[in-house]
Amino acid sequence: MWWFQQGLCILPVALVLWTAATFIFAYITAVLLRHVDPLVPYISDTGTVAPERCVFGIMLDISAYLGIATMYVRYKQVQALTVEEESKLHKLNLLGLVLGWTSSFGMCIVANFQKTTLFSMHLVGAILTFGVGALYILVQTLVSLYMQPHVHGKSIFWVRLSIGVWTFASIISMFVSSVIMYSSLPGVDVAHKLHWIPGETGYIPHIISTISEWSLALSFVSFFLTYIRDFQKVTLRAEVDLQSNHLYNSPHYSITAQVNQSETSPLMAGGI
């Protein structure tokens, strides 16, 4: 059995690889078609113009669904590893699930509302994705803190804490540089500005802002890599609970053949 077939670690692996492929595909396509500049464009700019925006939206939606599934498995795993008396940990775990799903919903908004089409909705999606997503990382780091040393060692906590610091540093850098960029370009429709000339007004804060955004996205991807080892130790199963031994609407119809009332099968397993 290969390492990615153990437990459910295929989920964070698929999330990381698919999301990275989404960004890379959109970037290469947008650059080749000269829709954006090659030097560090905004991630959203690479998915703004057709045809790349069509594929970018579909792929990012799939990333959101993979994120929802990954966060749910993480929630169930922590829940199973936590005794009922640890109410603080249970509350943090539930809060993490809500924040994570909200962040994934924001990713769907980003994917389907391009900045040049409806900038206000795109901005809301970005805030939900990155802002709420950063809070999810913070909560999961706290969960890791409270779960050591009885569930795992300190090393994974320090790794997640480091990624959390990286995430918030990128957010602060992107926010400050974006404010400087917009304030230095009064009257300019920055949302529709896809090409920049080195040396023009606002170019330096623009580059800092775009680098910060790519750094922020990379920190998110790196955080989910820390789930791989944990997910190798968990599986989910689906249980079928039959209410009848037939599928007819008539209550008078009956089948005397025995059926397996307690059939269970892996929801996802390493043998996929």
mmCIF file of C-alpha atoms in Angstrom:
data_model
loop_
_atom_site.group_PDB
_atom_site.id
_atom_site.type_symbol
_atom_site.label_atom_id
_atom_site.label_comp_id
_atom_site.label_asym_id
_atom_site.label_seq_id
_atom_site.Cartn_x
_atom_site.Cartn_y
_atom_site.Cartn_z
ATOM 1 C CA MET A 1 0.000 0.000 0.000
ATOM 2 C CA TRP A 2 1.338 3.411 -1.019
ATOM 3 C CA TRP A 3 1.551 6.156 1.596
ATOM 4 C CA PHE A 4 -1.279 8.157 -0.003
ATOM 5 C CA GLN A 5 -3.542 5.097 0.191
ATOM 6 C CA GLN A 6 -3.363 4.972 3.976
ATOM 7 C CA GLY A 7 -6.506 6.182 5.727
ATOM 8 C CA LEU A 8 -7.928 9.365 4.243
ATOM 9 C CA CYS A 9 -4.696 11.224 3.548
ATOM 10 C CA ILE A 10 -5.741 11.296 -0.107
ATOM 11 C CA LEU A 11 -8.071 14.185 0.841
ATOM 12 C CA PRO A 12 -5.447 16.780 1.889
ATOM 13 C CA VAL A 13 -3.136 15.504 -0.858
ATOM 14 C CA ALA A 14 -5.840 15.992 -3.499
ATOM 15 C CA LEU A 15 -6.743 19.410 -2.039
ATOM 16 C CA VAL A 16 -3.144 20.644 -2.187
ATOM 17 C CA LEU A 17 -2.350 19.248 -5.640
ATOM 18 C CA TRP A 18 -5.625 20.357 -7.211
ATOM 19 C CA THR A 19 -5.435 23.876 -5.781
ATOM 20 C CA ALA A 20 -1.821 24.263 -6.898
ATOM 21 C CA ALA A 21 -2.778 23.007 -10.360
ATOM 22 C CA THR A 22 -5.615 25.552 -10.468
ATOM 23 C CA PHE A 23 -3.278 28.479 -9.813
ATOM 24 C CA ILE A 24 -0.547 27.213 -12.155
ATOM 25 C CA PHE A 25 -2.919 26.469 -15.040
ATOM 26 C CA ALA A 26 -4.623 29.856 -14.784
ATOM 27 C CA TYR A 27 -1.289 31.674 -14.561
ATOM 28 C CA ILE A 28 0.285 29.915 -17.552
ATOM 29 C CA THR A 29 -2.825 30.365 -19.706
ATOM 30 C CA ALA A 30 -3.244 34.041 -18.824
ATOM 31 C CA VAL A 31 0.425 34.804 -19.472
ATOM 32 C CA LEU A 32 0.521 32.925 -22.792
ATOM 33 C CA LEU A 33 -2.579 34.783 -23.973
ATOM 34 C CA ARG A 34 -1.060 38.060 -22.687
ATOM 35 C CA HIS A 35 -4.027 38.784 -20.460
ATOM 36 C CA VAL A 36 -1.697 39.556 -17.515
ATOM 37 C CA ASP A 37 1.945 40.458 -16.999
ATOM 38 C CA PRO A 38 4.322 37.556 -16.300
ATOM 39 C CA LEU A 39 5.776 39.183 -13.170
ATOM 40 C CA VAL A 40 3.599 38.132 -10.218
ATOM 41 C CA PRO A 41 0.045 39.116 -11.193
ATOM 42 C CA TYR A 42 -2.799 38.844 -8.714
ATOM 43 C CA ILE A 43 -4.189 35.310 -8.544
ATOM 44 C CA SER A 44 -7.626 36.737 -9.322
ATOM 45 C CA ASP A 45 -6.257 38.524 -12.411
ATOM 46 C CA THR A 46 -5.181 35.187 -13.893
ATOM 47 C CA GLY A 47 -8.799 34.010 -13.723
ATOM 48 C CA THR A 48 -10.512 37.157 -14.941
ATOM 49 C CA VAL A 49 -10.552 36.897 -18.734
ATOM 50 C CA ALA A 50 -12.005 34.072 -20.834
ATOM 51 C CA PRO A 51 -11.109 31.314 -21.530
ATOM 52 C CA GLU A 52 -8.993 30.797 -18.403
ATOM 53 C CA ARG A 53 -11.638 32.246 -16.075
ATOM 54 C CA CYS A 54 -14.054 29.448 -17.064
ATOM 55 C CA VAL A 55 -11.668 26.650 -16.119
ATOM 56 C CA PHE A 56 -10.366 28.624 -13.127
ATOM 57 C CA GLY A 57 -13.883 28.895 -11.712
ATOM 58 C CA ILE A 58 -14.629 25.191 -12.125
ATOM 59 C CA MET A 59 -11.298 24.087 -10.657
ATOM 60 C CA LEU A 60 -11.539 26.477 -7.711
ATOM 61 C CA ASP A 61 -15.058 25.246 -6.940
ATOM 62 C CA ILE A 62 -13.702 21.691 -6.791
ATOM 63 C CA SER A 63 -10.958 22.907 -4.439
ATOM 64 C CA ALA A 64 -13.653 24.381 -2.195
ATOM 65 C CA TYR A 65 -15.506 21.057 -2.070
ATOM 66 C CA LEU A 66 -12.288 19.192 -1.302
ATOM 67 C CA GLY A 67 -11.656 21.723 1.465
ATOM 68 C CA ILE A 68 -15.113 21.119 2.946
ATOM 69 C CA ALA A 69 -14.509 17.361 2.974
ATOM 70 C CA THR A 70 -11.021 17.716 4.452
ATOM 71 C CA MET A 71 -12.190 20.022 7.225
ATOM 72 C CA TYR A 72 -15.078 17.717 8.076
ATOM 73 C CA VAL A 73 -12.771 14.716 8.442
ATOM 74 C CA ARG A 74 -10.469 16.812 10.625
ATOM 75 C CA TYR A 75 -13.469 17.765 12.779
ATOM 76 C CA LYS A 76 -14.585 14.144 13.182
ATOM 77 C CA GLN A 77 -11.057 12.991 13.970
ATOM 78 C CA VAL A 78 -10.552 15.571 16.732
ATOM 79 C CA GLN A 79 -14.013 14.797 18.068
ATOM 80 C CA ALA A 80 -13.167 11.092 18.285
ATOM 81 C CA LEU A 81 -9.833 11.754 19.986
ATOM 82 C CA THR A 82 -11.294 14.117 22.595
ATOM 83 C CA VAL A 83 -13.044 13.018 25.765
ATOM 84 C CA GLU A 84 -16.385 14.602 26.662
ATOM 85 C CA GLU A 85 -14.929 16.464 29.648
ATOM 86 C CA GLU A 86 -12.710 18.594 27.405
ATOM 87 C CA SER A 87 -15.446 21.096 26.563
ATOM 88 C CA LYS A 88 -13.016 23.829 25.505
ATOM 89 C CA LEU A 89 -11.489 21.552 22.885
ATOM 90 C CA HIS A 90 -14.910 20.486 21.612
ATOM 91 C CA LYS A 91 -15.984 24.116 21.226
ATOM 92 C CA LEU A 92 -12.774 25.015 19.403
ATOM 93 C CA ASN A 93 -13.214 22.020 17.146
ATOM 94 C CA LEU A 94 -16.777 23.041 16.215
ATOM 95 C CA LEU A 95 -15.696 26.654 15.719
ATOM 96 C CA GLY A 96 -12.933 25.458 13.405
ATOM 97 C CA LEU A 97 -15.429 23.527 11.293
ATOM 98 C CA VAL A 98 -17.711 26.568 10.943
ATOM 99 C CA LEU A 99 -14.804 28.853 10.046
ATOM 100 C CA GLY A 100 -13.388 26.339 7.588
ATOM 101 C CA TRP A 101 -16.674 25.844 5.759
ATOM 102 C CA THR A 102 -17.226 29.609 5.666
ATOM 103 C CA SER A 103 -13.790 30.038 4.103
ATOM 104 C CA SER A 104 -14.609 27.368 1.501
ATOM 105 C CA PHE A 105 -17.859 29.171 0.682
ATOM 106 C CA GLY A 106 -15.827 32.335 0.188
ATOM 107 C CA MET A 107 -13.642 30.442 -2.275
ATOM 108 C CA CYS A 108 -16.744 29.603 -4.311
ATOM 109 C CA ILE A 109 -17.658 33.297 -4.385
ATOM 110 C CA VAL A 110 -14.151 34.205 -5.585
ATOM 111 C CA ALA A 111 -14.358 31.540 -8.281
ATOM 112 C CA ASN A 112 -17.699 32.697 -9.662
ATOM 113 C CA PHE A 113 -17.567 36.493 -9.227
ATOM 114 C CA GLN A 114 -14.551 37.880 -11.077
ATOM 115 C CA LYS A 115 -13.110 41.179 -9.861
ATOM 116 C CA THR A 116 -13.744 42.864 -13.217
ATOM 117 C CA THR A 117 -17.374 41.703 -13.244
ATOM 118 C CA LEU A 118 -18.614 42.361 -9.707
ATOM 119 C CA PHE A 119 -15.764 43.654 -7.579
ATOM 120 C CA SER A 120 -17.759 44.038 -4.342
ATOM 121 C CA MET A 121 -18.798 40.370 -4.290
ATOM 122 C CA HIS A 122 -15.307 39.281 -5.269
ATOM 123 C CA LEU A 123 -13.924 41.294 -2.358
ATOM 124 C CA VAL A 124 -16.408 39.673 0.040
ATOM 125 C CA GLY A 125 -15.312 36.260 -1.201
ATOM 126 C CA ALA A 126 -11.642 37.144 -0.759
ATOM 127 C CA ILE A 127 -12.249 38.329 2.814
ATOM 128 C CA LEU A 128 -14.115 35.124 3.640
ATOM 129 C CA THR A 129 -11.476 32.954 1.971
ATOM 130 C CA PHE A 130 -8.342 34.541 3.381
ATOM 131 C CA GLY A 131 -9.607 36.347 6.475
ATOM 132 C CA VAL A 132 -11.850 33.617 7.859
ATOM 133 C CA GLY A 133 -9.420 31.006 6.550
ATOM 134 C CA ALA A 134 -6.649 32.566 8.625
ATOM 135 C CA LEU A 135 -8.886 32.292 11.692
ATOM 136 C CA TYR A 136 -9.400 28.614 10.841
ATOM 137 C CA ILE A 137 -5.636 28.103 10.874
ATOM 138 C CA LEU A 138 -5.439 29.928 14.210
ATOM 139 C CA VAL A 139 -8.162 27.739 15.748
ATOM 140 C CA GLN A 140 -6.595 24.525 14.467
ATOM 141 C CA THR A 141 -3.247 25.629 15.883
ATOM 142 C CA LEU A 142 -4.910 26.105 19.275
ATOM 143 C CA VAL A 143 -6.506 22.662 18.930
ATOM 144 C CA SER A 144 -3.044 21.214 18.285
ATOM 145 C CA LEU A 145 -1.773 23.019 21.374
ATOM 146 C CA TYR A 146 -4.437 21.509 23.637
ATOM 147 C CA MET A 147 -4.067 18.038 22.114
ATOM 148 C CA GLN A 148 -0.378 17.695 22.929
ATOM 149 C CA PRO A 149 1.248 15.745 24.462
ATOM 150 C CA HIS A 150 -1.490 13.105 24.994
ATOM 151 C CA VAL A 151 -2.500 12.888 21.290
ATOM 152 C CA HIS A 152 0.549 14.119 19.376
ATOM 153 C CA GLY A 153 3.908 15.719 20.017
ATOM 154 C CA LYS A 154 4.903 19.367 20.129
ATOM 155 C CA SER A 155 6.517 19.371 16.695
ATOM 156 C CA ILE A 156 3.234 19.490 14.761
ATOM 157 C CA PHE A 157 2.020 22.365 16.948
ATOM 158 C CA TRP A 158 5.156 24.392 16.233
ATOM 159 C CA VAL A 159 4.859 23.698 12.499
ATOM 160 C CA ARG A 160 1.253 24.875 12.442
ATOM 161 C CA LEU A 161 2.091 27.880 14.600
ATOM 162 C CA SER A 162 4.875 28.852 12.179
ATOM 163 C CA ILE A 163 2.502 28.584 9.227
ATOM 164 C CA GLY A 164 -0.053 30.641 11.154
ATOM 165 C CA VAL A 165 2.488 33.428 11.720
ATOM 166 C CA TRP A 166 3.388 33.250 8.027
ATOM 167 C CA THR A 167 -0.311 33.538 7.107
ATOM 168 C CA PHE A 168 -1.025 36.592 9.260
ATOM 169 C CA ALA A 169 2.215 38.283 8.170
ATOM 170 C CA SER A 170 1.159 37.848 4.530
ATOM 171 C CA ILE A 171 -2.308 39.261 5.269
ATOM 172 C CA ILE A 172 -0.875 42.338 6.969
ATOM 173 C CA SER A 173 1.615 42.889 4.151
ATOM 174 C CA MET A 174 -1.072 42.534 1.474
ATOM 175 C CA PHE A 175 -3.492 44.831 3.300
ATOM 176 C CA VAL A 176 -0.975 47.627 3.921
ATOM 177 C CA SER A 177 0.474 47.530 0.399
ATOM 178 C CA SER A 178 -3.013 47.460 -1.147
ATOM 179 C CA VAL A 179 -4.081 50.514 0.851
ATOM 180 C CA ILE A 180 -0.953 52.372 -0.294
ATOM 181 C CA MET A 181 -1.530 51.303 -3.906
ATOM 182 C CA TYR A 182 -5.175 52.403 -4.018
ATOM 183 C CA SER A 183 -4.439 55.697 -2.233
ATOM 184 C CA SER A 184 -1.672 56.502 -4.735
ATOM 185 C CA LEU A 185 -3.990 55.951 -7.714
ATOM 186 C CA PRO A 186 -7.051 58.173 -7.131
ATOM 187 C CA GLY A 187 -9.528 58.008 -9.968
ATOM 188 C CA VAL A 188 -7.958 54.866 -11.450
ATOM 189 C CA ASP A 189 -10.101 51.743 -11.830
ATOM 190 C CA VAL A 190 -7.524 49.416 -10.283
ATOM 191 C CA ALA A 191 -9.877 46.426 -10.400
ATOM 192 C CA HIS A 192 -9.766 46.493 -14.217
ATOM 193 C CA LYS A 193 -6.052 47.281 -14.446
ATOM 194 C CA LEU A 194 -4.407 44.014 -15.526
ATOM 195 C CA HIS A 195 -1.152 45.409 -16.946
ATOM 196 C CA TRP A 196 1.445 47.407 -15.047
ATOM 197 C CA ILE A 197 4.535 49.271 -16.258
ATOM 198 C CA PRO A 198 7.632 49.205 -14.026
ATOM 199 C CA GLY A 199 8.205 52.639 -12.547
ATOM 200 C CA GLU A 200 4.655 53.918 -12.871
ATOM 201 C CA THR A 201 2.783 55.251 -9.864
ATOM 202 C CA GLY A 202 1.700 52.486 -7.506
ATOM 203 C CA TYR A 203 3.842 49.807 -9.157
ATOM 204 C CA ILE A 204 5.987 48.981 -6.103
ATOM 205 C CA PRO A 205 3.064 48.565 -3.652
ATOM 206 C CA HIS A 206 1.272 46.579 -6.362
ATOM 207 C CA ILE A 207 4.156 44.109 -6.629
ATOM 208 C CA ILE A 208 4.387 43.843 -2.831
ATOM 209 C CA SER A 209 0.649 43.211 -2.669
ATOM 210 C CA THR A 210 0.700 40.491 -5.337
ATOM 211 C CA ILE A 211 3.716 38.751 -3.789
ATOM 212 C CA SER A 212 1.921 38.834 -0.438
ATOM 213 C CA GLU A 213 -1.183 37.283 -1.998
ATOM 214 C CA TRP A 214 0.793 34.420 -3.537
ATOM 215 C CA SER A 215 2.607 33.981 -0.225
ATOM 216 C CA LEU A 216 -0.740 33.851 1.574
ATOM 217 C CA ALA A 217 -2.090 31.221 -0.821
ATOM 218 C CA LEU A 218 1.077 29.168 -0.386
ATOM 219 C CA SER A 219 0.735 29.315 3.398
ATOM 220 C CA PHE A 220 -2.800 27.939 3.142
ATOM 221 C CA VAL A 221 -1.616 25.090 0.935
ATOM 222 C CA SER A 222 1.269 24.365 3.308
ATOM 223 C CA PHE A 223 -1.067 24.192 6.281
ATOM 224 C CA PHE A 224 -3.148 21.415 4.744
ATOM 225 C CA LEU A 225 0.028 19.459 4.101
ATOM 226 C CA THR A 226 0.301 19.083 7.883
ATOM 227 C CA TYR A 227 -2.912 17.013 7.817
ATOM 228 C CA ILE A 228 -1.430 14.211 5.707
ATOM 229 C CA ARG A 229 0.174 12.252 8.544
ATOM 230 C CA ASP A 230 -2.888 12.700 10.780
ATOM 231 C CA PHE A 231 -5.275 11.544 8.051
ATOM 232 C CA GLN A 232 -3.313 8.332 7.536
ATOM 233 C CA LYS A 233 -4.794 7.207 10.862
ATOM 234 C CA VAL A 234 -8.496 7.774 10.150
ATOM 235 C CA THR A 235 -11.216 6.331 7.903
ATOM 236 C CA LEU A 236 -14.923 7.074 7.562
ATOM 237 C CA ARG A 237 -17.578 4.456 6.938
ATOM 238 C CA ALA A 238 -21.089 4.745 5.514
ATOM 239 C CA GLU A 239 -23.791 2.646 7.177
ATOM 240 C CA VAL A 240 -26.998 1.672 5.402
ATOM 241 C CA ASP A 241 -30.030 1.382 7.714
ATOM 242 C CA LEU A 242 -32.883 -0.238 5.762
ATOM 243 C CA GLN A 243 -36.393 0.690 6.907
ATOM 244 C CA SER A 244 -37.988 -2.007 4.750
ATOM 245 C CA ASN A 245 -37.028 -5.136 2.837
ATOM 246 C CA HIS A 246 -38.484 -3.755 -0.436
ATOM 247 C CA LEU A 247 -38.794 -0.474 -2.359
ATOM 248 C CA TYR A 248 -42.485 -0.633 -3.309
ATOM 249 C CA ASN A 249 -44.900 2.063 -2.116
ATOM 250 C CA SER A 250 -47.624 -0.445 -1.294
ATOM 251 C CA PRO A 251 -47.568 -1.584 2.353
ATOM 252 C CA HIS A 252 -49.191 -4.876 1.316
ATOM 253 C CA TYR A 253 -46.230 -5.981 -0.750
ATOM 254 C CA SER A 254 -43.658 -7.959 1.160
ATOM 255 C CA ILE A 255 -40.590 -10.011 0.420
ATOM 256 C CA THR A 256 -39.561 -12.746 2.753
ATOM 257 C CA ALA A 257 -35.962 -12.926 1.534
ATOM 258 C CA GLN A 258 -33.387 -11.971 4.108
ATOM 259 C CA VAL A 259 -31.524 -8.719 3.595
ATOM 260 C CA ASN A 260 -28.427 -7.398 5.263
ATOM 261 C CA GLN A 261 -29.836 -4.754 7.619
ATOM 262 C CA SER A 262 -26.434 -3.682 8.954
ATOM 263 C CA GLU A 263 -24.424 -3.332 5.759
ATOM 264 C CA THR A 264 -21.430 -1.049 6.149
ATOM 265 C CA SER A 265 -18.834 -0.031 3.625
ATOM 266 C CA PRO A 266 -15.940 2.403 3.579
ATOM 267 C CA LEU A 267 -16.967 5.934 2.656
ATOM 268 C CA MET A 268 -13.403 6.545 1.556
ATOM 269 C CA ALA A 269 -10.516 4.167 2.053
ATOM 270 C CA GLY A 270 -6.985 3.514 0.950
ATOM 271 C CA GLY A 271 -8.110 0.974 -1.606
ATOM 272 C CA ILE A 272 -9.648 3.605 -3.871
#
